mmCIF file of C-alpha atoms and ligand atoms in Angstrom:
data_model
loop_
_atom_site.group_PDB
_atom_site.id
_atom_site.type_symbol
_atom_site.label_atom_id
_atom_site.label_comp_id
_atom_site.label_asym_id
_atom_site.label_seq_id
_atom_site.Cartn_x
_atom_site.Cartn_y
_atom_site.Cartn_z
ATOM 1 C CA MET A 1 -18.943 -3.399 30.576
ATOM 2 C CA ASN A 2 -15.568 -1.964 29.544
ATOM 3 C CA THR A 3 -16.123 1.124 27.442
ATOM 4 C CA THR A 4 -12.561 2.455 27.676
ATOM 5 C CA VAL A 5 -11.138 3.571 24.307
ATOM 6 C CA THR A 6 -7.413 2.890 23.929
ATOM 7 C CA SER A 7 -5.302 5.266 21.878
ATOM 8 C CA ARG A 8 -2.678 3.440 19.899
ATOM 9 C CA SER A 9 0.911 4.240 20.590
ATOM 10 C CA LEU A 10 3.935 4.170 18.325
ATOM 11 C CA GLN A 11 5.492 0.766 18.916
ATOM 12 C CA ARG A 12 8.272 0.415 16.284
ATOM 13 C CA ILE A 13 9.832 2.698 13.659
ATOM 14 C CA ILE A 14 11.006 1.289 10.337
ATOM 15 C CA GLU A 15 12.999 3.878 8.519
ATOM 16 C CA GLY A 16 12.618 3.772 4.699
ATOM 17 C CA LEU A 17 15.791 2.302 3.131
ATOM 18 C CA ALA A 18 17.047 3.655 -0.127
ATOM 19 C CA THR A 19 16.992 0.902 -2.712
ATOM 20 C CA SER A 20 15.996 0.240 -6.322
ATOM 21 C CA ASP A 21 13.702 -2.146 -8.032
ATOM 22 C CA GLY A 22 12.351 -2.874 -11.509
ATOM 23 C CA ALA A 23 14.913 -1.891 -14.126
ATOM 24 C CA GLY A 24 16.524 0.568 -11.668
ATOM 25 C CA VAL A 25 13.777 2.753 -10.230
ATOM 26 C CA LYS A 26 15.100 4.471 -7.067
ATOM 27 C CA LEU A 27 12.786 4.081 -4.123
ATOM 28 C CA ARG A 28 12.454 3.906 -0.353
ATOM 29 C CA ARG A 29 11.267 0.629 1.167
ATOM 30 C CA SER A 30 9.902 0.618 4.698
ATOM 31 C CA ILE A 31 7.435 -2.213 5.331
ATOM 32 C CA GLY A 32 8.910 -5.368 3.721
ATOM 33 C CA GLN A 33 12.610 -4.265 3.726
ATOM 34 C CA GLY A 34 13.182 -7.686 5.417
ATOM 35 C CA GLN A 35 11.002 -10.610 6.597
ATOM 36 C CA GLY A 36 10.797 -9.156 10.087
ATOM 37 C CA ALA A 37 9.596 -5.830 8.719
ATOM 38 C CA ARG A 38 6.182 -7.021 7.496
ATOM 39 C CA LEU A 39 2.940 -6.119 9.274
ATOM 40 C CA ASP A 40 0.300 -8.715 8.516
ATOM 41 C CA PRO A 41 -1.541 -8.376 6.080
ATOM 42 C CA PHE A 42 0.875 -5.694 4.677
ATOM 43 C CA LEU A 43 3.900 -7.187 2.901
ATOM 44 C CA MET A 44 5.622 -4.103 1.536
ATOM 45 C CA LEU A 45 5.431 -0.377 1.162
ATOM 46 C CA ASP A 46 7.629 1.484 -1.400
ATOM 47 C CA GLU A 47 7.777 5.273 -1.831
ATOM 48 C CA PHE A 48 9.144 6.670 -5.102
ATOM 49 C CA SER A 49 9.812 10.356 -5.258
ATOM 50 C CA SER A 50 12.146 12.122 -7.640
ATOM 51 C CA ASP A 51 12.472 15.092 -9.973
ATOM 52 C CA ASN A 52 15.341 13.437 -11.761
ATOM 53 C CA PRO A 53 14.200 11.255 -14.764
ATOM 54 C CA GLY A 54 17.324 9.088 -14.361
ATOM 55 C CA ASP A 55 15.782 7.780 -11.050
ATOM 56 C CA TYR A 56 12.547 6.528 -12.718
ATOM 57 C CA LEU A 57 12.761 6.333 -16.465
ATOM 58 C CA ALA A 58 13.783 2.618 -16.596
ATOM 59 C CA GLY A 59 10.395 1.700 -15.021
ATOM 60 C CA PHE A 60 9.253 -1.772 -14.216
ATOM 61 C CA PRO A 61 9.367 -3.915 -17.354
ATOM 62 C CA SER A 62 7.413 -7.193 -17.654
ATOM 63 C CA HIS A 63 7.331 -9.096 -14.395
ATOM 64 C CA PRO A 64 4.934 -11.576 -12.723
ATOM 65 C CA HIS A 65 2.927 -11.435 -9.475
ATOM 66 C CA ARG A 66 0.960 -14.225 -7.725
ATOM 67 C CA GLY A 67 -0.844 -14.519 -4.390
ATOM 68 C CA PHE A 68 -1.427 -10.966 -3.222
ATOM 69 C CA GLU A 69 -2.662 -7.444 -4.176
ATOM 70 C CA THR A 70 -0.594 -4.440 -5.332
ATOM 71 C CA VAL A 71 -1.884 -0.935 -4.735
ATOM 72 C CA THR A 72 -0.264 1.902 -6.678
ATOM 73 C CA TYR A 73 -1.082 5.455 -5.582
ATOM 74 C CA MET A 74 0.337 8.197 -7.710
ATOM 75 C CA LEU A 75 0.844 11.653 -6.155
ATOM 76 C CA ASP A 76 2.617 13.113 -9.162
ATOM 77 C CA GLY A 77 3.402 11.744 -12.597
ATOM 78 C CA HIS A 78 2.061 9.217 -15.156
ATOM 79 C CA MET A 79 2.717 5.493 -15.437
ATOM 80 C CA ARG A 80 1.103 3.050 -17.763
ATOM 81 C CA HIS A 81 0.277 -0.482 -16.717
ATOM 82 C CA GLU A 82 -0.045 -3.177 -19.363
ATOM 83 C CA ASP A 83 -0.524 -6.869 -18.771
ATOM 84 C CA HIS A 84 -0.405 -10.131 -20.780
ATOM 85 C CA LEU A 85 -4.198 -10.416 -20.785
ATOM 86 C CA GLY A 86 -4.525 -7.022 -22.634
ATOM 87 C CA HIS A 87 -5.517 -4.780 -19.786
ATOM 88 C CA VAL A 88 -4.138 -1.245 -20.062
ATOM 89 C CA GLY A 89 -4.428 1.250 -17.207
ATOM 90 C CA GLU A 90 -3.210 4.843 -16.970
ATOM 91 C CA LEU A 91 -2.010 5.925 -13.612
ATOM 92 C CA LYS A 92 -2.033 9.667 -13.272
ATOM 93 C CA SER A 93 -1.563 12.138 -10.437
ATOM 94 C CA GLY A 94 -3.980 11.453 -7.563
ATOM 95 C CA GLY A 95 -5.119 8.133 -9.013
ATOM 96 C CA VAL A 96 -4.943 4.575 -7.682
ATOM 97 C CA GLN A 97 -4.609 1.232 -9.261
ATOM 98 C CA TRP A 98 -5.819 -1.659 -6.996
ATOM 99 C CA MET A 99 -4.601 -4.882 -8.588
ATOM 100 C CA THR A 100 -5.506 -8.341 -7.252
ATOM 101 C CA ALA A 101 -2.913 -10.545 -8.791
ATOM 102 C CA GLY A 102 -4.541 -13.668 -7.593
ATOM 103 C CA ARG A 103 -3.196 -16.752 -9.429
ATOM 104 C CA GLY A 104 -1.153 -14.637 -11.717
ATOM 105 C CA ILE A 105 -0.540 -11.570 -13.803
ATOM 106 C CA VAL A 106 2.478 -10.634 -15.882
ATOM 107 C CA HIS A 107 2.633 -6.880 -16.340
ATOM 108 C CA SER A 108 4.771 -3.829 -16.900
ATOM 109 C CA GLU A 109 4.566 -0.447 -15.128
ATOM 110 C CA MET A 110 6.310 2.147 -17.241
ATOM 111 C CA PRO A 111 6.654 5.945 -16.837
ATOM 112 C CA GLN A 112 4.897 7.996 -19.488
ATOM 113 C CA GLN A 113 6.975 11.140 -18.930
ATOM 114 C CA GLU A 114 10.587 12.049 -19.667
ATOM 115 C CA GLU A 115 10.863 14.890 -17.239
ATOM 116 C CA GLY A 116 9.276 16.284 -14.087
ATOM 117 C CA ARG A 117 8.319 14.759 -10.849
ATOM 118 C CA MET A 118 7.323 11.105 -10.307
ATOM 119 C CA ARG A 119 6.032 10.519 -6.863
ATOM 120 C CA GLY A 120 3.865 7.867 -5.256
ATOM 121 C CA PHE A 121 3.614 4.605 -3.387
ATOM 122 C CA GLN A 122 3.207 0.931 -4.020
ATOM 123 C CA LEU A 123 1.773 -1.134 -1.287
ATOM 124 C CA TRP A 124 1.501 -4.983 -1.253
ATOM 125 C CA ILE A 125 -1.296 -6.545 0.720
ATOM 126 C CA ASN A 126 -1.452 -10.322 1.231
ATOM 127 C CA LEU A 127 -4.400 -12.483 0.182
ATOM 128 C CA PRO A 128 -5.820 -15.248 2.393
ATOM 129 C CA ALA A 129 -4.928 -18.812 1.313
ATOM 130 C CA LYS A 130 -8.370 -19.383 -0.134
ATOM 131 C CA GLU A 131 -8.056 -16.316 -2.487
ATOM 132 C CA LYS A 132 -4.468 -16.672 -3.603
ATOM 133 C CA MET A 133 -5.425 -18.578 -6.761
ATOM 134 C CA LYS A 134 -8.518 -16.600 -7.769
ATOM 135 C CA SER A 135 -8.628 -14.806 -11.135
ATOM 136 C CA ALA A 136 -6.746 -11.525 -11.474
ATOM 137 C CA HIS A 137 -8.744 -8.387 -11.075
ATOM 138 C CA TYR A 138 -8.200 -4.605 -11.398
ATOM 139 C CA ARG A 139 -9.656 -1.386 -10.195
ATOM 140 C CA ASP A 140 -8.356 1.736 -11.892
ATOM 141 C CA ILE A 141 -9.531 4.527 -9.656
ATOM 142 C CA PRO A 142 -9.365 8.114 -10.973
ATOM 143 C CA PRO A 143 -8.909 11.010 -8.425
ATOM 144 C CA SER A 144 -12.537 11.999 -8.967
ATOM 145 C CA GLU A 145 -13.662 8.735 -7.274
ATOM 146 C CA ILE A 146 -11.445 9.278 -4.170
ATOM 147 C CA PRO A 147 -13.390 11.405 -1.593
ATOM 148 C CA VAL A 148 -11.569 14.218 0.106
ATOM 149 C CA ALA A 149 -12.912 15.446 3.464
ATOM 150 C CA VAL A 150 -11.871 18.765 5.110
ATOM 151 C CA LEU A 151 -10.791 18.197 8.649
ATOM 152 C CA PRO A 152 -12.261 20.362 11.469
ATOM 153 C CA ASP A 153 -8.733 21.320 12.707
ATOM 154 C CA GLY A 154 -7.543 22.198 9.182
ATOM 155 C CA GLY A 155 -6.119 19.893 6.589
ATOM 156 C CA GLN A 156 -7.728 17.026 4.698
ATOM 157 C CA VAL A 157 -8.105 13.331 4.355
ATOM 158 C CA LYS A 158 -8.445 11.298 1.158
ATOM 159 C CA VAL A 159 -10.154 7.983 1.660
ATOM 160 C CA ILE A 160 -8.885 5.306 -0.710
ATOM 161 C CA ALA A 161 -10.127 2.197 1.152
ATOM 162 C CA GLY A 162 -12.374 1.672 4.153
ATOM 163 C CA ALA A 163 -13.994 4.743 5.818
ATOM 164 C CA ALA A 164 -13.029 7.731 7.855
ATOM 165 C CA GLU A 165 -15.201 9.512 10.401
ATOM 166 C CA VAL A 166 -15.021 13.265 9.906
ATOM 167 C CA ASP A 167 -17.185 15.719 11.805
ATOM 168 C CA GLY A 168 -19.580 12.972 12.767
ATOM 169 C CA LYS A 169 -20.006 11.896 9.087
ATOM 170 C CA THR A 170 -18.738 8.647 7.555
ATOM 171 C CA VAL A 171 -16.682 9.203 4.436
ATOM 172 C CA SER A 172 -16.249 5.899 2.512
ATOM 173 C CA GLY A 173 -13.591 5.222 -0.009
ATOM 174 C CA PRO A 174 -14.063 3.354 -3.392
ATOM 175 C CA ILE A 175 -12.398 0.131 -2.073
ATOM 176 C CA GLN A 176 -14.648 -1.820 0.240
ATOM 177 C CA GLY A 177 -15.556 -5.426 1.088
ATOM 178 C CA LEU A 178 -12.085 -7.091 0.806
ATOM 179 C CA SER A 179 -11.339 -9.893 3.263
ATOM 180 C CA THR A 180 -8.397 -8.002 4.763
ATOM 181 C CA GLU A 181 -10.765 -5.024 5.327
ATOM 182 C CA PRO A 182 -8.092 -2.458 4.484
ATOM 183 C CA LEU A 183 -8.205 1.148 5.679
ATOM 184 C CA TYR A 184 -6.079 3.349 3.406
ATOM 185 C CA LEU A 185 -6.067 7.124 4.152
ATOM 186 C CA ASP A 186 -3.857 9.927 2.888
ATOM 187 C CA VAL A 187 -3.842 12.744 5.452
ATOM 188 C CA GLU A 188 -2.488 16.252 5.199
ATOM 189 C CA LEU A 189 -2.272 18.339 8.353
ATOM 190 C CA PRO A 190 -1.170 21.992 8.904
ATOM 191 C CA ALA A 191 1.313 22.758 11.714
ATOM 192 C CA GLY A 192 0.075 21.528 15.054
ATOM 193 C CA ALA A 193 -3.237 20.193 13.766
ATOM 194 C CA SER A 194 -4.713 16.922 15.129
ATOM 195 C CA PHE A 195 -6.242 13.955 13.423
ATOM 196 C CA THR A 196 -8.156 11.106 15.109
ATOM 197 C CA GLN A 197 -9.421 7.930 13.513
ATOM 198 C CA ALA A 198 -11.278 4.995 14.986
ATOM 199 C CA VAL A 199 -9.854 1.550 13.986
ATOM 200 C CA ASP A 200 -10.903 -1.955 14.590
ATOM 201 C CA GLY A 201 -9.077 -3.107 17.767
ATOM 202 C CA SER A 202 -8.131 -6.452 16.152
ATOM 203 C CA HIS A 203 -6.519 -4.916 13.050
ATOM 204 C CA ASN A 204 -2.872 -4.108 12.563
ATOM 205 C CA ALA A 205 -2.058 -0.472 11.735
ATOM 206 C CA PHE A 206 0.771 1.739 10.712
ATOM 207 C CA LEU A 207 1.528 5.321 9.577
ATOM 208 C CA TYR A 208 3.994 6.323 6.829
ATOM 209 C CA VAL A 209 5.020 9.920 7.014
ATOM 210 C CA TYR A 210 6.175 11.366 3.706
ATOM 211 C CA GLU A 211 6.402 15.065 4.545
ATOM 212 C CA GLY A 212 7.049 16.716 7.882
ATOM 213 C CA ASP A 213 6.700 14.838 11.181
ATOM 214 C CA VAL A 214 4.064 13.826 13.624
ATOM 215 C CA LEU A 215 3.400 12.891 17.233
ATOM 216 C CA ILE A 216 1.477 9.679 17.755
ATOM 217 C CA GLY A 217 -0.504 8.628 20.847
ATOM 218 C CA GLU A 218 -2.422 10.340 23.603
ATOM 219 C CA ALA A 219 -0.671 9.659 26.899
ATOM 220 C CA ALA A 220 3.015 9.786 25.996
ATOM 221 C CA PRO A 221 3.127 10.916 22.343
ATOM 222 C CA ARG A 222 6.126 9.734 20.315
ATOM 223 C CA ALA A 223 7.555 11.340 17.194
ATOM 224 C CA LEU A 224 7.659 9.831 13.767
ATOM 225 C CA ARG A 225 9.664 11.564 11.052
ATOM 226 C CA SER A 226 9.435 11.706 7.291
ATOM 227 C CA GLN A 227 10.269 8.619 5.188
ATOM 228 C CA SER A 228 9.547 6.322 8.118
ATOM 229 C CA ALA A 229 6.847 3.780 8.837
ATOM 230 C CA GLY A 230 5.501 3.650 12.455
ATOM 231 C CA ILE A 231 3.919 0.423 13.542
ATOM 232 C CA LEU A 232 1.206 1.091 16.126
ATOM 233 C CA SER A 233 0.260 -0.875 19.288
ATOM 234 C CA PRO A 234 -3.156 -2.441 19.581
ATOM 235 C CA GLY A 235 -6.033 -0.030 20.391
ATOM 236 C CA ASP A 236 -9.341 1.365 19.048
ATOM 237 C CA ARG A 237 -8.223 4.798 18.074
ATOM 238 C CA ILE A 238 -5.315 6.539 16.434
ATOM 239 C CA ASP A 239 -4.347 10.068 17.536
ATOM 240 C CA VAL A 240 -1.888 12.053 15.432
ATOM 241 C CA GLN A 241 -0.640 15.606 15.758
ATOM 242 C CA ALA A 242 1.403 17.364 13.093
ATOM 243 C CA GLY A 243 4.743 18.907 13.957
ATOM 244 C CA ALA A 244 5.752 22.551 13.490
ATOM 245 C CA GLY A 245 6.042 22.207 9.683
ATOM 246 C CA GLY A 246 2.802 20.320 9.184
ATOM 247 C CA ALA A 247 2.735 16.694 7.911
ATOM 248 C CA ARG A 248 1.525 14.423 5.163
ATOM 249 C CA PHE A 249 1.154 10.706 5.894
ATOM 250 C CA LEU A 250 -0.542 7.508 4.918
ATOM 251 C CA LEU A 251 -2.566 5.675 7.506
ATOM 252 C CA LEU A 252 -3.045 1.960 6.850
ATOM 253 C CA ALA A 253 -4.866 -0.741 8.817
ATOM 254 C CA GLY A 254 -6.082 -4.211 8.000
ATOM 255 C CA ARG A 255 -7.265 -7.521 9.363
ATOM 256 C CA PRO A 256 -4.315 -9.804 9.952
ATOM 257 C CA LEU A 257 -4.481 -13.164 8.168
ATOM 258 C CA ARG A 258 -2.357 -15.121 10.613
ATOM 259 C CA GLU A 259 -1.257 -17.600 7.931
ATOM 260 C CA PRO A 260 2.314 -18.661 7.046
ATOM 261 C CA VAL A 261 4.044 -16.444 4.464
ATOM 262 C CA ALA A 262 6.365 -18.012 1.891
ATOM 263 C CA GLN A 263 7.752 -15.282 -0.396
ATOM 264 C CA TYR A 264 10.051 -15.447 -3.385
ATOM 265 C CA GLY A 265 10.256 -12.054 -4.959
ATOM 266 C CA PRO A 266 6.892 -11.326 -6.567
ATOM 267 C CA PHE A 267 5.290 -14.702 -5.550
ATOM 268 C CA VAL A 268 3.690 -14.728 -2.048
ATOM 269 C CA MET A 269 2.147 -18.030 -1.048
ATOM 270 C CA ASN A 270 1.713 -20.097 2.174
ATOM 271 C CA THR A 271 4.215 -22.897 1.523
ATOM 272 C CA VAL A 272 7.538 -23.560 -0.298
ATOM 273 C CA GLU A 273 5.755 -26.186 -2.480
ATOM 274 C CA GLU A 274 3.308 -23.418 -3.689
ATOM 275 C CA ILE A 275 6.278 -21.172 -4.436
ATOM 276 C CA GLU A 276 7.880 -23.928 -6.506
ATOM 277 C CA GLN A 277 4.568 -24.472 -8.289
ATOM 278 C CA ALA A 278 4.386 -20.711 -9.061
ATOM 279 C CA ILE A 279 7.941 -20.747 -10.548
ATOM 280 C CA ASN A 280 7.101 -23.875 -12.633
ATOM 281 C CA ASP A 281 3.767 -22.343 -13.773
ATOM 282 C CA TYR A 282 5.505 -19.089 -14.803
ATOM 283 C CA GLN A 283 8.381 -20.872 -16.615
ATOM 284 C CA SER A 284 6.035 -23.285 -18.438
ATOM 285 C CA GLY A 285 3.593 -20.580 -19.598
ATOM 286 C CA ASN A 286 0.864 -22.064 -17.362
ATOM 287 C CA PHE A 287 0.889 -19.055 -14.970
ATOM 288 C CA THR A 288 -2.541 -17.552 -15.202
ATOM 289 C CA GLN A 289 -4.755 -20.419 -16.488
ATOM 290 C CA PRO A 290 -5.495 -23.552 -14.514
ATOM 291 C CA ALA A 291 -3.960 -26.741 -15.980
ATOM 292 C CA THR A 292 -6.513 -28.680 -18.017
HETATM 293 FE FE1 LIG B 301 4.152 -5.136 -10.589
#
């Protein structure tokens, strides 16, 4: 019996590229900045962070999504989500919106502040072929529903999806039971502190550092700096140590779908024909309801 536990190493660094999206919101895109920069089932990760209203005020006016999930995690600020079905959600500091676009949603995501800091992340997670056309679904998760565990070495972990093991106790986040089995942690470490997390050996995993820097891996640790995604090698465990200034990072892992990806902007399907169908459905007003 092989009981060796393998610590994942840092395999590839994708530096966040400054870009803009929506009506001109400035952001940094790491995962998803090109087709070769995806990590199945993760399609995209954007970080938005600014104290300058001119960088975010334009927001994300009405736009469609089909075939995947969007996860918005606000660190600071207030955005309002409104869709064509009448759902309204308020995204405030520390809260998460987990939106399963499924066969289609047309929504807007607009800042509800004219000054101050707006900071957070939007992650896109793919859906398996058999779930791409299911009905749209939302989870608006207030900060009070996101467990925060204090780490033995100092610092803390917030568990948004999946579960973390802290001091021998399992801390489970509000999002469970999805077919990609996502793990979504937000970790804060003081200078030099360590963090260890067990992960399913068959899942893909990456870190996104948004403050400070970290060392990843046990045998030959490699550095990952702020505003960069670090894709990890296969293994059963992730070992991270914060640098001299401490660190804050997201840790994401999920079950790869191993299905073809056909993407055209906010439509992510398996084939070109399905993309053409999505465009036709959107243009003909038949986007969210099956044809009868
Ligand atoms: Fe959107």
